[in-house]
XYZ file of C-alpha atoms in Angstrom:
720
model
C 8.441 -54.903 95.115
C 11.718 -56.822 95.309
C 15.103 -56.304 96.933
C 18.277 -56.443 94.860
C 21.805 -55.912 96.033
C 24.440 -54.582 93.713
C 26.674 -51.949 95.293
C 23.869 -51.133 97.666
C 20.399 -52.037 98.629
C 18.037 -51.452 95.710
C 14.268 -51.358 95.916
C 12.839 -51.619 92.420
C 9.333 -50.901 91.117
C 7.767 -51.022 87.761
C 9.038 -47.614 86.665
C 10.766 -46.249 89.788
C 13.889 -47.645 91.302
C 15.220 -47.008 94.823
C 18.725 -47.795 95.912
C 21.211 -46.908 98.592
C 24.566 -45.557 97.551
C 27.588 -44.814 99.756
C 30.116 -41.942 99.221
C 32.612 -42.285 102.172
C 33.991 -39.083 103.629
C 37.367 -40.778 104.171
C 39.271 -43.161 101.888
C 37.726 -46.618 101.630
C 40.637 -48.558 103.264
C 40.564 -46.267 106.306
C 36.847 -46.745 106.652
C 37.260 -50.528 106.707
C 40.085 -50.174 109.276
C 37.867 -48.022 111.455
C 35.026 -50.566 111.182
C 37.397 -53.366 112.189
C 38.677 -51.412 115.220
C 35.096 -50.529 116.260
C 34.127 -54.215 116.023
C 37.024 -55.255 118.210
C 36.095 -52.608 120.816
C 32.494 -53.743 120.854
C 33.535 -57.383 121.327
C 35.816 -56.322 124.170
C 33.005 -54.358 125.851
C 30.532 -57.233 125.566
C 33.195 -59.715 126.774
C 33.861 -57.589 129.880
C 30.104 -57.041 130.327
C 30.590 -53.314 130.671
C 27.685 -51.098 131.435
C 26.377 -49.230 128.379
C 28.149 -51.629 125.946
C 25.106 -51.720 123.639
C 24.850 -47.919 123.645
C 28.566 -47.631 122.944
C 28.244 -50.063 120.035
C 25.344 -48.095 118.608
C 27.325 -44.861 118.951
C 30.280 -46.437 117.049
C 27.840 -47.687 114.363
C 26.365 -44.190 114.037
C 29.886 -42.729 113.681
C 30.742 -45.261 110.941
C 27.434 -44.588 109.194
C 28.176 -40.842 109.243
C 31.568 -41.500 107.741
C 30.096 -43.779 105.036
C 27.751 -40.977 104.002
C 24.766 -43.055 102.725
C 22.344 -41.559 100.183
C 19.023 -42.739 98.901
C 18.889 -42.764 95.049
C 15.564 -42.589 93.236
C 15.742 -43.505 89.464
C 13.032 -43.235 86.815
C 13.726 -46.053 84.310
C 12.301 -46.961 80.926
C 12.502 -50.579 79.806
C 14.242 -51.316 76.476
C 13.113 -53.989 74.104
C 15.237 -57.130 73.654
C 16.719 -57.631 70.210
C 16.663 -60.958 68.376
C 18.774 -61.343 65.190
C 17.647 -63.763 62.536
C 20.373 -64.584 59.967
C 19.201 -66.110 56.657
C 21.821 -68.061 54.676
C 21.535 -67.111 50.984
C 24.611 -68.903 49.767
C 24.719 -71.009 46.628
C 24.159 -74.261 48.418
C 20.891 -72.823 49.834
C 19.439 -72.448 46.286
C 19.406 -76.129 45.430
C 16.635 -78.720 45.773
C 13.676 -77.484 47.964
C 15.819 -75.321 50.218
C 14.566 -71.944 49.012
C 10.944 -72.960 49.674
C 11.963 -74.388 53.081
C 13.793 -71.159 53.998
C 10.770 -69.040 53.062
C 8.469 -71.263 55.154
C 10.809 -71.144 58.190
C 11.029 -67.380 57.980
C 7.267 -66.986 57.774
C 6.625 -69.181 60.790
C 9.477 -67.586 62.783
C 7.996 -64.130 62.066
C 4.719 -65.255 63.570
C 6.220 -66.802 66.727
C 8.666 -63.973 67.408
C 5.894 -61.422 66.792
C 3.960 -62.862 69.703
C 6.694 -62.113 72.261
C 6.239 -58.688 73.893
C 9.105 -56.164 74.003
C 11.055 -58.050 71.349
C 12.577 -56.343 68.296
C 13.654 -58.620 65.457
C 16.444 -57.728 63.043
C 16.679 -59.751 59.826
C 20.042 -60.245 58.227
C 20.778 -61.757 54.740
C 24.160 -63.415 54.718
C 26.583 -65.047 52.230
C 24.886 -63.821 49.094
C 26.565 -65.189 45.977
C 28.316 -62.683 43.814
C 29.115 -60.281 46.673
C 32.671 -59.470 47.754
C 33.929 -61.517 50.613
C 35.856 -64.605 51.566
C 35.348 -67.970 49.937
C 32.609 -70.217 51.299
C 29.586 -69.432 53.424
C 30.656 -66.724 55.861
C 27.569 -66.204 57.926
C 29.273 -65.022 61.083
C 31.236 -62.378 59.158
C 27.926 -60.894 58.034
C 26.505 -61.282 61.514
C 29.392 -59.214 62.930
C 28.612 -56.484 60.484
C 24.976 -56.482 61.580
C 26.021 -56.352 65.223
C 28.050 -53.169 64.730
C 24.987 -50.964 65.546
C 23.327 -53.252 68.143
C 24.098 -52.781 71.874
C 25.489 -56.179 73.206
C 23.436 -55.874 76.400
C 20.155 -55.902 74.449
C 20.842 -59.019 72.334
C 18.425 -61.734 73.335
C 19.742 -64.342 70.909
C 20.623 -65.225 67.318
C 18.722 -67.582 65.076
C 20.485 -68.859 61.914
C 18.521 -70.414 59.025
C 21.027 -72.464 57.024
C 21.857 -75.879 55.619
C 24.728 -76.146 58.076
C 27.510 -75.640 55.422
C 29.075 -72.656 57.237
C 32.796 -72.001 56.839
C 33.551 -69.317 59.410
C 32.124 -70.711 62.677
C 34.093 -69.241 65.625
C 35.824 -71.659 68.010
C 34.747 -69.644 71.058
C 31.479 -67.710 71.573
C 33.519 -64.991 73.358
C 34.776 -63.957 69.888
C 31.280 -62.740 68.995
C 31.150 -60.147 71.732
C 27.717 -60.934 73.259
C 26.259 -63.286 75.849
C 23.153 -64.833 74.333
C 22.065 -68.175 72.838
C 22.747 -69.030 69.196
C 20.118 -71.328 67.625
C 20.331 -72.976 64.188
C 17.335 -74.015 62.097
C 18.522 -76.447 59.425
C 17.084 -76.768 55.958
C 17.445 -79.900 53.865
C 17.385 -83.462 55.277
C 19.890 -85.373 57.413
C 20.091 -88.291 54.914
C 20.983 -86.337 51.741
C 23.372 -87.747 49.128
C 25.463 -85.926 46.488
C 28.110 -86.674 43.896
C 30.490 -84.116 42.532
C 33.601 -83.710 40.349
C 36.593 -82.074 42.058
C 39.544 -80.425 40.278
C 42.512 -81.386 42.381
C 45.155 -79.698 40.192
C 44.875 -77.728 36.975
C 47.246 -75.491 35.064
C 46.561 -71.747 34.594
C 48.448 -71.679 31.336
C 50.294 -73.849 28.844
C 52.545 -73.393 25.830
C 50.843 -73.534 22.479
C 51.237 -76.985 20.882
C 51.990 -78.723 24.190
C 49.871 -80.821 26.585
C 49.506 -80.482 30.359
C 47.929 -82.821 32.889
C 44.793 -82.103 34.948
C 44.131 -84.089 38.078
C 40.402 -84.829 38.805
C 38.457 -86.876 41.313
C 34.820 -88.050 41.565
C 33.531 -87.710 45.142
C 30.382 -88.843 46.888
C 29.169 -87.436 50.230
C 26.191 -88.397 52.381
C 26.479 -92.145 51.938
C 29.070 -94.874 51.829
C 29.248 -96.337 48.370
C 30.605 -99.738 47.442
C 34.367 -100.074 47.391
C 35.712 -99.656 43.895
C 32.396 -98.280 42.520
C 32.831 -96.970 38.954
C 31.114 -93.968 37.396
C 31.064 -92.652 33.824
C 33.075 -89.556 33.073
C 32.899 -87.540 29.804
C 35.704 -85.288 28.688
C 34.940 -82.680 26.014
C 37.547 -80.750 24.082
C 37.070 -78.104 21.389
C 36.455 -79.682 18.003
C 36.878 -83.246 19.207
C 34.391 -85.996 20.034
C 33.660 -86.796 23.696
C 36.098 -89.008 25.508
C 34.233 -91.489 27.759
C 36.026 -93.093 30.706
C 35.031 -95.240 33.674
C 36.586 -93.886 36.862
C 36.599 -95.101 40.460
C 34.905 -92.902 43.047
C 37.406 -91.185 45.283
C 40.457 -92.031 43.216
C 42.382 -89.254 41.459
C 42.773 -89.548 37.688
C 44.903 -87.764 35.103
C 43.355 -86.038 32.036
C 45.414 -84.515 29.280
C 44.629 -80.897 28.310
C 45.781 -79.715 24.905
C 46.724 -76.150 24.033
C 46.107 -75.973 20.272
C 46.010 -72.166 20.120
C 46.887 -69.021 21.986
C 44.272 -67.468 24.277
C 41.643 -69.343 26.284
C 41.561 -73.160 25.869
C 38.586 -74.984 27.376
C 38.156 -78.536 28.634
C 34.823 -79.750 30.029
C 34.450 -82.753 32.405
C 31.148 -84.294 33.488
C 30.247 -87.324 35.509
C 26.937 -89.172 35.380
C 24.159 -88.224 37.747
C 23.249 -90.769 40.418
C 19.608 -91.692 41.305
C 18.458 -89.712 44.317
C 21.361 -87.263 44.041
C 20.801 -83.907 45.685
C 21.856 -81.793 42.633
C 23.625 -82.371 39.336
C 25.084 -78.799 39.290
C 28.506 -79.805 40.681
C 28.710 -82.909 38.467
C 30.168 -80.727 35.702
C 33.218 -78.504 35.626
C 34.918 -76.392 32.997
C 38.672 -75.925 33.134
C 39.922 -72.819 31.296
C 43.629 -72.111 30.818
C 45.485 -69.605 28.729
C 47.589 -70.808 25.785
C 50.754 -68.725 25.550
C 53.453 -68.731 22.988
C 57.157 -68.964 23.676
C 59.085 -65.834 22.896
C 58.037 -64.728 19.416
C 60.912 -64.816 16.905
C 60.952 -62.010 14.369
C 63.263 -61.682 11.378
C 63.726 -58.073 10.226
C 65.450 -57.495 6.860
C 66.142 -53.823 5.999
C 67.186 -52.632 2.600
C 69.652 -49.789 2.304
C 69.885 -47.685 5.412
C 67.248 -44.901 5.655
C 65.875 -42.407 8.158
C 63.200 -44.694 9.497
C 65.208 -47.913 9.689
C 65.554 -47.970 13.490
C 61.820 -47.363 14.097
C 60.975 -51.060 13.610
C 64.097 -52.182 15.432
C 63.525 -50.030 18.490
C 59.845 -51.055 18.704
C 60.549 -54.784 18.521
C 63.530 -54.650 20.817
C 61.453 -52.895 23.491
C 59.042 -55.847 23.587
C 60.270 -58.476 26.063
C 58.181 -61.175 24.327
C 60.006 -60.788 21.040
C 63.341 -62.261 20.015
C 64.600 -60.108 17.137
C 67.053 -61.082 14.358
C 67.901 -57.970 12.268
C 69.830 -57.755 9.020
C 70.525 -54.637 7.007
C 71.691 -54.921 3.415
C 74.711 -52.528 3.327
C 76.402 -53.865 0.213
C 74.221 -55.391 -2.505
C 75.927 -57.701 -5.015
C 75.878 -55.151 -7.838
C 77.789 -52.617 -5.777
C 81.417 -52.585 -6.943
C 83.709 -49.832 -5.549
C 86.999 -51.730 -5.666
C 87.306 -52.438 -1.975
C 88.809 -55.894 -1.321
C 86.458 -58.286 0.378
C 88.981 -59.074 3.167
C 88.942 -55.405 4.179
C 85.146 -55.223 4.680
C 83.747 -55.607 8.224
C 80.489 -57.045 6.964
C 78.643 -60.309 7.635
C 77.480 -62.258 4.674
C 73.696 -62.527 4.499
C 72.906 -66.184 5.500
C 70.128 -66.587 2.944
C 70.050 -70.399 2.823
C 70.011 -70.729 6.610
C 67.294 -68.109 7.141
C 64.968 -68.757 4.246
C 65.327 -72.485 3.718
C 66.574 -74.345 6.812
C 65.147 -72.261 9.667
C 62.327 -70.246 8.104
C 59.693 -72.187 10.104
C 61.369 -71.108 13.336
C 60.200 -67.476 12.778
C 56.755 -66.172 13.726
C 57.103 -63.025 11.646
C 59.280 -61.868 8.717
C 59.530 -58.124 7.995
C 60.911 -56.627 4.805
C 61.641 -52.926 5.440
C 62.242 -50.957 2.156
C 63.570 -54.070 0.613
C 64.067 -54.423 -3.158
C 64.714 -57.520 -5.220
C 68.319 -56.998 -6.449
C 69.503 -60.542 -6.624
C 70.280 -60.876 -2.918
C 67.670 -63.608 -2.504
C 67.174 -66.280 -5.115
C 63.647 -66.705 -6.417
C 63.179 -70.080 -4.733
C 63.668 -68.371 -1.328
C 60.743 -66.061 -2.077
C 58.748 -69.148 -2.935
C 59.768 -70.659 0.464
C 58.420 -67.487 2.190
C 55.104 -67.753 0.325
C 54.739 -71.345 1.324
C 55.732 -70.445 4.896
C 52.798 -67.978 4.986
C 50.135 -70.020 3.192
C 50.868 -73.545 4.388
C 52.551 -73.083 7.804
C 50.667 -70.106 9.211
C 53.578 -67.670 9.090
C 53.372 -63.884 9.047
C 54.834 -61.429 6.555
C 55.029 -57.647 6.774
C 56.128 -55.476 3.823
C 57.005 -51.952 5.020
C 57.499 -50.277 1.630
C 57.969 -46.858 0.089
C 58.962 -45.784 -3.334
C 60.923 -49.069 -3.633
C 57.588 -50.934 -4.007
C 56.743 -48.986 -7.169
C 60.125 -49.403 -8.927
C 61.398 -51.921 -11.401
C 63.011 -53.954 -8.625
C 59.896 -54.121 -6.476
C 59.488 -57.160 -4.262
C 56.108 -57.674 -5.976
C 57.910 -59.006 -9.041
C 58.920 -62.161 -7.164
C 57.100 -65.435 -6.200
C 55.791 -63.431 -3.164
C 53.169 -61.771 -5.339
C 50.513 -64.465 -4.772
C 50.405 -63.725 -1.038
C 50.510 -59.880 -1.287
C 47.102 -58.143 -1.027
C 47.828 -55.393 -3.555
C 49.920 -54.680 -6.611
C 51.895 -51.469 -7.379
C 50.805 -49.190 -10.207
C 54.296 -47.675 -10.564
C 53.126 -44.337 -9.324
C 54.513 -42.635 -6.184
C 52.701 -39.829 -4.378
C 55.207 -37.148 -3.387
C 52.844 -34.862 -1.458
C 51.865 -34.137 2.167
C 48.927 -36.142 3.456
C 47.394 -37.309 6.679
C 46.650 -40.981 7.320
C 42.979 -41.665 8.017
C 41.078 -44.687 9.253
C 38.829 -46.354 6.695
C 35.379 -47.848 7.300
C 36.993 -51.276 7.751
C 39.673 -49.757 9.901
C 37.171 -48.365 12.351
C 36.087 -51.950 13.023
C 39.525 -53.609 12.945
C 41.347 -54.067 16.336
C 44.671 -52.944 14.753
C 43.348 -49.435 14.025
C 40.171 -49.169 16.088
C 40.329 -46.424 18.685
C 43.849 -45.153 17.781
C 44.543 -41.957 19.740
C 43.963 -38.796 17.725
C 42.058 -40.556 14.964
C 39.292 -37.950 15.004
C 35.577 -38.563 15.425
C 32.258 -37.170 14.227
C 33.702 -36.205 10.844
C 36.781 -34.379 12.314
C 40.090 -35.033 10.645
C 42.908 -36.835 12.540
C 45.272 -34.785 14.649
C 48.275 -36.742 13.462
C 51.293 -35.315 11.738
C 51.642 -35.480 7.933
C 53.524 -38.006 5.798
C 55.056 -37.110 2.425
C 55.537 -40.218 0.339
C 53.390 -43.214 -0.607
C 53.356 -45.865 -3.281
C 50.040 -46.240 -5.147
C 48.573 -49.728 -5.210
C 45.536 -51.516 -6.491
C 43.824 -53.826 -4.016
C 43.421 -57.458 -5.022
C 42.097 -58.781 -1.748
C 42.263 -58.137 2.000
C 41.123 -54.995 3.858
C 42.465 -51.519 3.721
C 42.388 -50.197 7.281
C 44.312 -46.975 6.675
C 44.080 -44.591 3.688
C 46.656 -42.045 2.657
C 47.264 -39.685 -0.278
C 44.271 -39.350 -2.520
C 42.480 -41.992 -0.506
C 44.906 -44.659 -1.800
C 45.285 -47.691 0.551
C 47.999 -47.007 3.070
C 47.859 -50.179 5.249
C 46.327 -53.435 3.977
C 45.782 -56.667 5.993
C 45.112 -60.093 4.558
C 44.935 -63.771 5.608
C 46.188 -65.939 2.728
C 45.876 -69.601 3.575
C 46.889 -70.211 7.204
C 49.058 -67.144 7.473
C 48.782 -63.387 7.631
C 50.226 -60.520 5.528
C 50.351 -56.757 6.044
C 51.406 -54.206 3.443
C 52.318 -50.658 4.496
C 52.749 -48.487 1.374
C 54.712 -45.648 2.945
C 58.106 -45.520 4.643
C 57.356 -42.315 6.626
C 56.037 -43.846 9.827
C 59.218 -42.678 11.442
C 57.959 -39.064 11.218
C 55.340 -39.930 13.878
C 58.148 -41.424 16.057
C 60.145 -38.200 15.759
C 57.107 -36.110 16.766
C 56.954 -34.200 13.493
C 53.910 -31.848 13.581
C 52.830 -33.488 16.812
C 53.637 -37.005 15.624
C 51.122 -39.810 15.845
C 50.406 -43.130 17.516
C 53.322 -44.965 15.888
C 54.006 -47.141 18.869
C 50.363 -48.231 19.200
C 49.928 -48.848 15.519
C 53.141 -50.707 14.806
C 52.878 -52.827 18.004
C 49.278 -53.817 17.260
C 50.198 -54.569 13.692
C 53.098 -56.849 14.578
C 51.084 -58.655 17.244
C 48.082 -59.110 14.945
C 50.425 -60.688 12.418
C 51.672 -63.081 15.129
C 48.030 -64.018 15.938
C 47.723 -62.315 19.363
C 44.241 -63.384 20.590
C 43.343 -59.869 21.810
C 43.733 -58.511 18.310
C 41.540 -60.949 16.435
C 38.931 -59.384 14.236
C 36.430 -62.167 15.049
C 36.319 -62.535 18.751
C 33.871 -63.323 21.585
C 34.584 -61.940 25.076
C 32.718 -62.760 28.267
C 32.972 -60.903 31.543
C 30.900 -60.822 34.742
C 29.942 -58.633 37.638
C 28.240 -60.648 40.303
C 25.784 -62.925 38.556
C 25.369 -60.669 35.527
C 27.349 -61.844 32.462
C 28.322 -59.353 29.769
C 29.063 -60.717 26.274
C 31.024 -58.671 23.785
C 31.384 -59.619 20.134
C 34.016 -58.191 17.837
C 33.401 -58.645 14.105
C 34.157 -57.085 10.713
C 30.618 -58.035 9.437
C 27.633 -55.735 9.512
C 25.487 -58.072 11.684
C 26.154 -60.822 14.194
C 24.021 -63.644 15.414
C 22.885 -64.421 18.990
C 25.214 -66.034 21.554
C 24.404 -69.240 23.356
C 25.295 -68.925 27.018
C 25.510 -72.186 28.970
C 25.499 -71.657 32.738
C 27.200 -73.887 35.345
C 23.811 -75.578 35.961
C 23.651 -76.665 32.303
C 20.866 -74.208 31.454
C 21.325 -72.580 28.039
C 20.192 -69.004 27.244
C 20.216 -67.290 23.865
C 21.503 -63.702 24.165
C 20.832 -61.087 21.491
C 23.635 -58.543 21.070
C 23.191 -54.877 20.203
C 25.625 -52.607 18.420
C 27.874 -50.682 20.829
C 30.267 -49.104 18.332
C 32.064 -49.891 15.043
C 32.713 -53.640 14.994
C 31.475 -54.122 18.560
C 28.221 -55.686 19.831
C 27.234 -56.254 23.463
C 24.596 -58.049 25.444
C 23.976 -59.122 29.087
C 22.372 -62.062 30.741
C 21.722 -63.148 34.372
C 22.696 -66.561 35.613
C 21.152 -68.186 38.683
C 24.161 -69.946 40.160
C 27.846 -68.954 40.479
C 30.282 -70.997 38.406
C 31.918 -71.199 35.021
C 29.621 -70.318 32.143
C 30.458 -70.999 28.507
C 29.461 -68.696 25.617
C 29.451 -69.813 22.023
C 28.429 -68.358 18.641
C 29.075 -68.860 14.959
C 31.766 -66.769 13.229
C 32.809 -66.407 9.581
C 35.789 -68.707 10.134
C 34.095 -71.186 12.548
C 32.639 -71.282 16.063
C 33.745 -68.761 18.647
C 33.817 -69.597 22.383
C 34.542 -67.842 25.634
C 34.312 -68.781 29.324
C 33.610 -66.636 32.360
C 33.211 -67.229 36.078
C 29.987 -65.628 37.229
C 29.746 -64.616 40.876
C 32.551 -64.739 43.378
C 35.082 -67.466 42.424
C 34.203 -69.885 45.138
C 34.816 -73.567 44.558
C 34.583 -74.204 48.320
C 30.887 -73.361 48.328
C 29.861 -76.298 46.059
C 32.390 -78.808 47.376
C 29.923 -80.256 49.838
C 26.266 -79.304 49.567
C 24.656 -81.920 51.857
C 22.979 -80.466 54.936
C 24.755 -81.079 58.217
C 24.678 -80.078 61.904
C 28.348 -80.802 62.572
C 29.753 -77.374 61.796
C 27.302 -75.266 63.837
C 26.704 -77.628 66.800
C 29.783 -76.605 68.879
C 29.007 -72.886 68.902
C 25.323 -73.597 69.694
C 26.170 -75.764 72.669
C 28.704 -73.230 74.053
C 26.061 -70.513 74.031
C 23.288 -72.673 75.438
C 21.411 -72.731 72.079
C 20.228 -75.692 69.980
C 20.350 -77.099 66.477
C 17.006 -78.172 64.946
C 16.134 -80.069 61.803
C 13.067 -78.314 60.412
C 12.001 -80.860 57.730
C 8.615 -82.242 58.686
C 9.197 -85.926 59.492
C 5.697 -86.979 58.552
C 5.928 -85.450 55.100
C 7.496 -86.948 51.928
C 11.044 -85.924 51.004
C 9.911 -83.552 48.232
C 7.674 -81.600 50.602
C 8.566 -78.101 51.746
C 6.611 -78.353 55.051
C 8.687 -77.358 58.070
C 8.557 -77.687 61.859
C 9.859 -74.716 63.752
C 10.275 -75.158 67.542
C 8.242 -72.991 69.905
C 10.003 -69.865 71.176
C 9.966 -68.471 74.733
C 11.848 -65.930 76.890
C 14.014 -66.844 79.936
C 15.621 -64.476 82.406
C 18.410 -66.387 84.206
C 19.197 -69.737 82.645
C 22.206 -71.638 81.316
C 20.287 -73.789 78.870
C 18.065 -72.156 76.267
C 16.942 -75.142 74.198
C 15.348 -78.524 74.487
C 13.218 -81.029 72.592
C 10.861 -78.972 70.483
C 11.616 -75.589 72.077
C 14.164 -72.844 72.107
C 14.393 -69.724 74.270
C 15.782 -66.201 74.045
C 17.439 -64.421 76.916
C 15.552 -61.569 78.581
C 18.292 -58.966 79.031
C 16.089 -56.629 81.281
C 17.794 -53.627 79.673
C 16.599 -50.109 80.551
C 17.521 -46.472 80.086
C 17.481 -44.003 83.041
C 15.321 -40.948 82.428
C 15.764 -39.156 85.754
C 17.696 -39.401 89.095
C 16.974 -37.860 92.569
C 19.374 -38.220 95.533
C 18.406 -37.863 99.250
C 21.142 -37.717 101.970
C 20.306 -40.244 104.751
C 22.868 -39.660 107.582
C 24.813 -36.438 107.189
C 24.998 -32.999 108.732
C 22.830 -32.133 111.852
C 20.968 -35.429 111.714
C 24.129 -37.518 112.014
C 25.525 -35.153 114.707
C 22.310 -35.215 116.764
C 22.046 -39.056 116.585
C 25.707 -39.435 117.532
C 25.421 -37.020 120.557
C 22.191 -38.697 121.677
C 23.732 -42.205 121.642
C 26.912 -40.999 123.420
C 24.839 -39.234 126.062
C 22.707 -42.320 126.651
C 25.798 -44.494 126.914
C 27.382 -42.065 129.427
C 24.118 -41.976 131.462
C 23.864 -45.789 131.493
C 27.419 -46.178 132.562
C 27.010 -43.634 135.433
C 24.158 -45.424 137.100
């Protein structure tokens, strides 16, 4: 039995608890005033040595007791178990060296020691897993707060954290955690670790094609003090170029030039040499990926005589903010003579020399829309256009109709060598629906066009009514028209690209005739493919990730594709076999062990294809410093009365996974819960009340009888 005072006298047993409660019959302040007055009267009686003073004092005390209304409370209590929370750090830095084995050994020994403590419930929490959504770095206390959401604060006996000490969300005050219990940290790793890493100080996210931008890098060492001015070897790798080897000083920023030779993702790899005794070489290598973007694409559109669909191309290109359009329409060809004086015509002379000789290389795409060779352009200008395509990587689109089959066809010019098909002279004047060919189902320009039909069903597009018949010389027909004649052909002569559309009725789709068709999708994809938009390449490798799972997608016009070599951030290379996922599309997945940039590479018909992806949560902070430390967690441990312990066995070699876990005990009332080789949890003595019985102690007839008896005795004593 023991006595405890809270708001009353409490006598507590193992399962039964007795306490005295007070429920005053008058307001509390009045009761205290009455008690003060009674005390003064008693003092006065005793000072004057009045007869019956003691009896009068007892009578006043009985009156005050009756007014206080004391009750005896009997409670039946059930003891609740204490709760200890063990948080295991599963961040990226915990996966290097021997730390996973150390963590497993610590957990096993901790399970044994905590299991020997009676009335203790242990809750295990996994924190800071890589690849999960959350803040950057190791956020152990954020995960701890989530775990505490369903734990009563008055039952928490303590928190034990298993980590390497690299924690990035340590609270400044323990009051922020919402519980009063010790926080202990069991450290993995060793206090004398050393690591070297490469840090990207500044890197561009994009760059203009053909230009160069600077990247700022720095080699950093942690865990030891190197010699002043110490030099390390750095290798810089660029696509298609030999390694650049440089000697750089540790801690000093350096500038590295990054080229942007093409649109899309451009990659630059940087690696520094591994030092003897270094903790891990994983962060000695980094991959910088930046998008190559073109300046506004310049398009030259030349229309023949005005026709119903002339504005279709103009409206489409003008609606694209990334396109600068120059449009000319031939309103008055040289052979047209109607007697109107030249000075009365509000027409602009066609600047043929300026466009097709002096500034032809400034354009990314040239479009001839229903254009016929009628002496407007000299033959040498057509030759310039052909060289512009083959030798300089330009793009040419011929949007033709019956003009392509006539005697003045543009095919009868020096452009013929770069055109993929030749006219037969025949024109189909009949209704037909465009359809996607076998090659078109694979090609990104026509693949998945809305309304194309599937499983043998015809397209839902509106009909066209005119098409020039052609014979294919090279390239790929991605759309077929009347009598299965090629409707849209694509080719890559030399360095450039050419498209030939053999009908001038695409405008019917734009007008919604018979439901219309995907004119906007088709024509926009076509123009951007001609201008080498990376997303519309036939041969392409795409890498994406969800957590630590990397998905590889290969686009190709071939019937089969080879495996993809996936190089993870750790340098480990995996060969991934892809499976067909649709016409022209193959997919495969692979798991990587560590977050970071991974590089995928495979061989394509025109050369190697590469892609980069960041697996896991993008978290450069996590691998910035991987050496184990007690500095971050020590303040919160000291504030809570807990301790920080290095668990590596001192008598074992560095490569050993043996650990030393301090002994664990329970303390009831203490300010310090840790010491040399021991740590303690706080016994919260929590309970739940199962039943309550209340007994009045000084009310009713009992209080009245006691009061009358004392007053009578006092009167009798005074009367003697």
